[in-house]
């Protein structure tokens, strides 16, 4: 079957009222961007509530579908056969040929649904349904019509050319990138935070990311892993600027001054503070983490509350109620899992106590942090100022 174009179906942006064109334009932009990355040239157009991507030269079908499958905002991808010849006999012959090629095994029921965008076309939609149905039955007597529950639903669209399609490949859903502001993802090398970033980006949010490392306690390989993960999320979310913050001096200072069972929680509070600081500098409207209730000591509700206490920006936690297996399934689906499970050290695990507090009390944590008064501000400032920025 020679498909030359795709009809792109979108879900939610269809109901955005007056701002709808903004969302459609953003989606067209993202589709163009993705299709530019593959061989072949496409013309992407918006026509009365639909988006079409038509190939202007030879292209690899699988590659094109793969590219479109990574675009947020697409609910379904319909490969189209287009007939330039508007003649009615040619339409019927085209439909018969389409069915013959798309469904070599003829034992199926079908229904034809025609739609005329071009109301000047001399045959009504109902008549097209009946005539095309009859032509298919004549050509393939093993098939049968079922108008209620057909195996194959053949759509015939009459526009300035005739579009035939019957398959819908599911898209990612969500909202087009760039339609919902920017947020700062706290990206570690684990399984969770890349998925959290992906799910937030899926709602149209543009991402920046921050990674805290602790050289020489954490290696270059661990850093490379996070850069790779950011790149993998960027394949969906668009380019991500990754801010790499050297957290070593802060961690050592906390380690020297504070009770060891509170290290994790205090460290996490400093991560949030620094992330918020960089978020303010870069125009981010929220933070994003991969936290999930009860997963580890620092993710009890008590710990989350004490961590959250230092943030003024909203903290988006898309995985908060996910089971681990669901998170793993997502990471497999989006392709980050294999990188996430590479066994490189994480800056938090190196300094963690054997028995961290699971129900921290805010006042006590604040008292411990008071012991850091002498140097912490300067250390935080130096960490923010000395960060490395990598474009992924
Ligand atoms: P992940 O799988 O994302 O690493 P986790 O289950 O290991 O999560 P924690 O280590 O408690 O959980 O981290 C909780 C969240 O804090 C992470 O999902 C991430 O958003 C953020 N985070 C943890 N460590 C770092 C780090 N080194 N740099 C940036 N963010 C981090
Ligand atoms: Mg982690």
XYZ file of C-alpha atoms and ligand atoms in Angstrom:
424
model
C 0.000 0.000 0.000
C 1.383 3.373 -0.981
C 0.422 5.979 1.576
C 1.307 9.516 0.624
C -0.117 11.481 3.515
C -1.395 11.355 7.078
C -4.445 12.795 8.687
C -3.531 13.861 12.208
C -6.320 13.627 14.746
C -6.077 15.633 17.908
C -8.189 15.286 20.965
C -8.355 17.929 23.645
C -7.104 20.843 21.637
C -10.260 20.448 19.591
C -12.216 21.933 22.476
C -10.086 24.962 23.306
C -12.537 27.613 22.093
C -11.091 30.899 20.922
C -7.521 29.878 21.610
C -7.816 26.792 19.513
C -5.698 28.185 16.679
C -2.793 28.709 19.081
C -2.847 25.036 19.981
C -3.251 23.953 16.378
C -0.368 26.164 15.303
C 1.805 24.756 18.089
C 0.932 21.237 16.980
C 1.704 22.011 13.334
C 5.039 23.441 14.434
C 5.906 20.309 16.429
C 4.845 18.007 13.587
C 6.975 19.983 11.148
C 9.888 19.849 13.543
C 9.647 16.064 13.941
C 9.173 15.349 10.251
C 12.175 17.527 9.367
C 14.290 14.979 11.229
C 13.482 12.196 8.760
C 14.102 11.657 5.046
C 11.515 13.107 2.704
C 9.764 16.448 2.575
C 6.279 17.005 3.993
C 3.736 19.746 3.693
C 1.833 20.138 6.957
C -1.443 22.029 6.681
C -4.383 22.968 8.831
C -7.760 22.595 7.133
C -11.123 23.053 8.815
C -10.357 21.430 12.143
C -7.931 18.866 10.783
C -4.210 18.629 10.230
C -2.698 16.901 7.238
C 0.909 15.942 6.624
C 1.384 15.222 2.932
C 4.627 13.837 1.542
C 6.114 15.852 -1.295
C 8.739 13.236 -2.073
C 9.581 9.605 -1.279
C 9.660 8.801 2.433
C 9.996 5.851 4.782
C 6.546 5.058 6.124
C 7.690 3.449 9.391
C 10.056 6.304 10.127
C 7.301 8.862 9.579
C 4.859 7.017 11.840
C 7.557 6.680 14.494
C 8.266 10.427 14.312
C 4.590 11.331 14.623
C 4.165 8.873 17.484
C 6.509 11.042 19.582
C 4.526 14.264 19.174
C 2.418 15.368 22.139
C -1.089 16.456 21.202
C -1.729 13.791 18.570
C -4.559 11.418 19.416
C -4.389 9.344 16.258
C -2.477 9.050 12.997
C -4.437 7.950 9.924
C -2.405 6.935 6.871
C -4.160 8.280 3.771
C -4.420 7.233 0.186
C -5.139 10.319 -1.902
C -6.839 10.311 -5.273
C -6.129 13.344 -7.410
C -8.762 12.314 -9.940
C -12.121 13.618 -8.661
C -14.161 11.628 -11.176
C -16.826 9.499 -9.458
C -15.889 6.291 -11.270
C -12.281 6.867 -10.261
C -13.395 7.354 -6.663
C -15.165 3.994 -6.611
C -12.285 2.225 -8.365
C -9.839 3.844 -5.905
C -11.843 2.632 -2.915
C -11.967 -0.921 -4.305
C -8.215 -0.864 -4.914
C -7.592 0.528 -1.432
C -9.566 -2.264 0.252
C -7.908 -4.872 -1.967
C -4.434 -3.763 -0.992
C -5.023 -2.925 2.661
C -6.929 -6.129 3.509
C -5.630 -9.097 1.527
C -7.664 -11.443 3.727
C -11.172 -10.598 2.562
C -13.242 -12.243 5.242
C -14.439 -9.089 7.027
C -17.409 -6.834 7.434
C -17.200 -3.181 6.521
C -18.982 0.112 6.425
C -18.300 3.139 4.228
C -18.582 6.603 5.733
C -18.228 9.465 3.296
C -17.894 13.132 4.134
C -17.956 16.005 1.704
C -15.955 19.059 2.688
C -16.549 20.113 -0.899
C -20.348 20.430 -1.044
C -20.132 21.142 -4.780
C -19.254 17.535 -5.395
C -22.137 16.138 -7.493
C -22.843 13.041 -5.380
C -24.235 13.151 -1.839
C -22.434 11.467 1.058
C -25.208 8.912 1.437
C -25.052 8.021 -2.205
C -21.255 7.641 -2.014
C -21.687 5.286 0.948
C -24.098 3.098 -0.969
C -22.220 3.097 -4.283
C -18.789 2.497 -2.823
C -20.218 -0.249 -0.606
C -21.730 -1.918 -3.621
C -18.522 -1.631 -5.631
C -16.571 -3.282 -2.818
C -19.145 -6.089 -2.457
C -19.017 -6.732 -6.198
C -15.236 -6.825 -6.270
C -14.870 -8.948 -3.123
C -17.949 -11.145 -2.634
C -16.475 -12.662 0.569
C -16.904 -9.330 2.362
C -20.163 -8.144 3.908
C -21.632 -4.879 5.081
C -22.218 -4.295 8.780
C -23.297 -0.764 9.623
C -23.344 -1.303 13.407
C -20.139 -3.097 14.221
C -17.934 -3.296 11.135
C -14.443 -4.834 11.188
C -13.298 -2.155 8.732
C -14.583 1.394 8.673
C -13.612 2.950 5.360
C -13.714 6.716 5.368
C -14.005 8.658 2.156
C -13.297 12.376 2.424
C -14.118 14.540 -0.539
C -11.961 17.671 -0.484
C -9.907 19.211 -3.255
C -8.786 15.632 -3.628
C -10.254 12.361 -2.350
C -8.861 10.936 0.868
C -9.342 7.269 1.731
C -8.458 5.848 5.119
C -9.446 3.114 7.516
C -6.666 2.774 10.076
C -5.905 4.907 13.108
C -2.544 4.460 14.782
C -2.820 5.718 18.371
C -0.789 8.823 19.188
C 0.620 9.903 22.554
C -2.255 12.247 23.381
C -1.599 15.247 25.617
C -1.086 18.831 24.527
C 1.398 20.303 22.037
C 4.768 21.274 23.477
C 5.102 24.972 24.154
C 1.489 25.679 25.062
C 1.687 25.506 28.866
C 4.683 27.459 30.139
C 7.980 26.130 31.470
C 8.885 24.061 34.523
C 12.094 22.887 36.176
C 12.516 19.105 36.414
C 14.697 17.720 39.202
C 16.326 15.013 37.142
C 18.300 12.263 38.843
C 19.614 9.129 37.226
C 16.754 6.998 38.527
C 13.674 5.519 36.901
C 11.168 8.013 38.248
C 12.205 11.553 37.395
C 12.530 11.032 33.607
C 8.977 9.638 33.613
C 7.783 12.578 35.743
C 9.353 14.982 33.224
C 7.822 13.150 30.285
C 4.321 13.151 31.798
C 4.451 16.855 32.621
C 5.814 17.708 29.174
C 2.964 15.676 27.712
C 0.617 18.388 28.980
C 2.395 20.937 26.810
C 4.906 22.112 29.419
C 8.401 23.041 28.234
C 11.179 21.580 30.413
C 14.397 22.786 31.953
C 16.191 20.319 34.197
C 18.578 20.376 37.121
C 20.877 17.577 38.251
C 22.865 17.593 41.493
C 26.103 15.686 41.466
C 28.811 15.242 44.041
C 32.196 14.685 42.432
C 34.418 12.867 43.258
C 31.848 10.789 45.168
C 29.779 10.520 42.023
C 31.454 9.778 38.712
C 31.509 11.293 35.238
C 29.626 8.193 34.131
C 26.762 9.010 36.491
C 26.643 12.536 35.047
C 26.756 11.227 31.484
C 23.830 8.959 32.336
C 21.699 11.936 33.402
C 22.678 13.875 30.259
C 21.598 10.838 28.219
C 18.291 10.648 30.090
C 17.643 14.337 29.466
C 18.280 13.696 25.765
C 15.831 10.796 25.770
C 13.111 12.909 27.378
C 13.959 15.746 24.953
C 13.134 13.427 22.047
C 9.508 13.991 23.068
C 9.603 17.235 25.011
C 11.838 19.298 22.725
C 15.285 20.649 23.651
C 16.058 20.670 27.391
C 18.647 22.839 29.100
C 20.203 20.742 31.867
C 21.748 22.650 34.775
C 24.388 20.526 36.477
C 25.009 21.698 40.016
C 28.012 20.655 42.074
C 26.481 19.663 45.396
C 29.587 18.215 47.058
C 30.506 21.045 49.415
C 26.910 21.482 50.538
C 26.540 17.750 51.174
C 29.800 17.557 53.113
C 28.841 20.568 55.190
C 25.449 19.085 56.047
C 27.172 15.792 56.816
C 29.555 17.507 59.255
C 26.984 19.672 61.033
C 23.650 17.835 61.092
C 22.364 14.562 62.614
C 22.952 11.793 60.112
C 19.428 10.421 60.230
C 18.256 13.824 58.925
C 20.762 14.077 56.077
C 18.455 12.970 53.319
C 15.664 15.328 54.224
C 17.964 18.307 54.693
C 19.723 17.568 51.428
C 16.417 17.362 49.650
C 15.371 20.713 51.092
C 18.564 22.280 49.720
C 18.003 20.659 46.333
C 14.537 22.204 46.217
C 15.831 25.613 47.275
C 18.530 25.580 44.600
C 16.147 24.265 41.953
C 13.770 27.088 42.812
C 16.562 29.619 42.576
C 17.483 28.441 39.057
C 13.786 28.221 38.165
C 13.371 31.894 39.035
C 16.365 32.813 36.879
C 15.088 30.868 33.891
C 11.405 31.752 33.972
C 10.126 28.395 35.184
C 6.701 28.462 36.819
C 6.919 25.203 38.773
C 9.238 22.414 39.917
C 8.754 18.767 38.915
C 9.955 15.735 40.867
C 9.620 11.975 40.523
C 8.387 11.518 44.089
C 5.775 8.877 44.851
C 4.144 8.335 48.244
C 5.880 5.797 50.393
C 8.534 4.764 47.912
C 11.471 5.559 50.215
C 12.028 7.287 53.560
C 12.132 10.735 52.029
C 8.785 10.161 50.363
C 6.474 9.617 53.308
C 3.820 12.293 53.472
C 5.592 13.747 56.518
C 8.872 13.996 54.567
C 7.162 15.407 51.509
C 5.528 18.069 53.694
C 8.829 19.041 55.324
C 10.562 19.165 51.941
C 7.737 21.129 50.380
C 7.969 23.716 53.155
C 10.959 25.399 51.486
C 9.220 25.866 48.116
C 7.199 28.830 47.006
C 6.614 27.538 43.497
C 4.097 24.749 42.940
C 5.775 21.334 42.935
C 4.367 19.011 40.285
C 4.621 15.353 41.305
C 2.986 13.424 38.480
C 3.916 10.038 39.971
C 2.680 10.737 43.471
C 0.038 7.982 43.392
C 1.694 5.620 40.909
C 2.796 2.128 41.854
C 6.430 1.414 41.047
C 5.464 -1.087 38.353
C 3.370 1.534 36.558
C 6.347 3.890 36.576
C 8.584 1.115 35.237
C 6.042 0.411 32.486
C 6.103 4.057 31.432
C 9.892 4.182 31.440
C 9.968 1.082 29.231
C 7.424 2.645 26.918
C 9.286 5.933 26.517
C 12.698 4.245 26.316
C 14.429 5.602 29.422
C 14.409 2.384 31.473
C 17.613 0.840 30.173
C 19.617 3.968 30.904
C 17.941 4.503 34.283
C 18.936 1.065 35.593
C 22.643 1.483 34.800
C 24.251 0.979 38.201
C 25.993 4.307 38.783
C 26.071 5.969 42.162
C 23.570 8.669 43.040
C 24.615 11.712 45.037
C 21.937 11.093 47.669
C 22.789 7.490 48.334
C 26.413 8.152 49.157
C 25.719 10.159 52.254
C 22.535 8.493 53.409
C 22.182 7.137 56.896
C 21.282 3.508 57.556
C 18.093 4.572 59.331
C 16.890 7.903 58.000
C 13.969 9.580 59.774
C 10.725 8.688 58.114
C 8.562 11.118 60.078
C 10.619 14.286 60.276
C 9.328 17.130 62.418
C 9.687 20.521 60.736
C 10.870 22.364 63.874
C 13.610 19.823 64.515
C 14.815 19.932 60.906
C 14.874 23.732 61.039
C 16.905 23.588 64.248
C 19.425 21.325 62.572
C 19.607 23.587 59.552
C 20.314 26.525 61.875
C 23.708 24.911 62.488
C 24.524 25.597 58.841
C 24.013 29.353 59.201
C 27.644 30.309 58.979
C 28.479 29.040 55.509
C 25.416 27.655 53.771
C 24.322 30.798 51.963
C 27.712 31.292 50.374
C 27.888 27.610 49.449
C 24.469 27.725 47.787
C 25.373 30.880 45.900
C 28.618 29.346 44.702
C 26.833 26.155 43.616
C 24.245 28.102 41.616
C 26.799 30.430 40.064
C 29.219 27.626 39.209
C 26.681 25.356 37.544
C 27.367 23.852 34.168
C 24.656 24.099 31.508
C 24.304 21.371 28.907
C 21.823 21.532 26.030
C 20.182 18.171 25.549
P 14.415 8.738 40.842
O 14.095 7.378 40.335
O 13.812 9.816 40.006
O 15.855 8.922 41.075
P 14.010 8.001 43.526
O 12.954 6.984 43.676
O 15.408 7.572 43.512
O 13.685 8.854 42.232
P 14.688 10.013 45.483
O 16.107 9.706 45.320
O 14.074 10.119 46.835
O 13.746 9.031 44.682
O 14.394 11.342 44.742
C 13.116 11.865 44.651
C 13.116 12.924 43.556
O 14.051 13.963 43.875
C 13.594 12.393 42.229
O 12.553 11.787 41.494
C 14.106 13.633 41.575
O 13.051 14.403 41.046
C 14.725 14.386 42.733
N 16.164 14.061 42.856
C 16.745 13.123 43.638
N 18.078 13.113 43.485
C 18.372 14.076 42.600
C 19.580 14.562 41.998
N 20.779 14.052 42.286
N 19.480 15.582 41.102
C 18.275 16.110 40.789
N 17.116 15.678 41.306
C 17.147 14.687 42.191
Mg 17.028 8.621 42.776
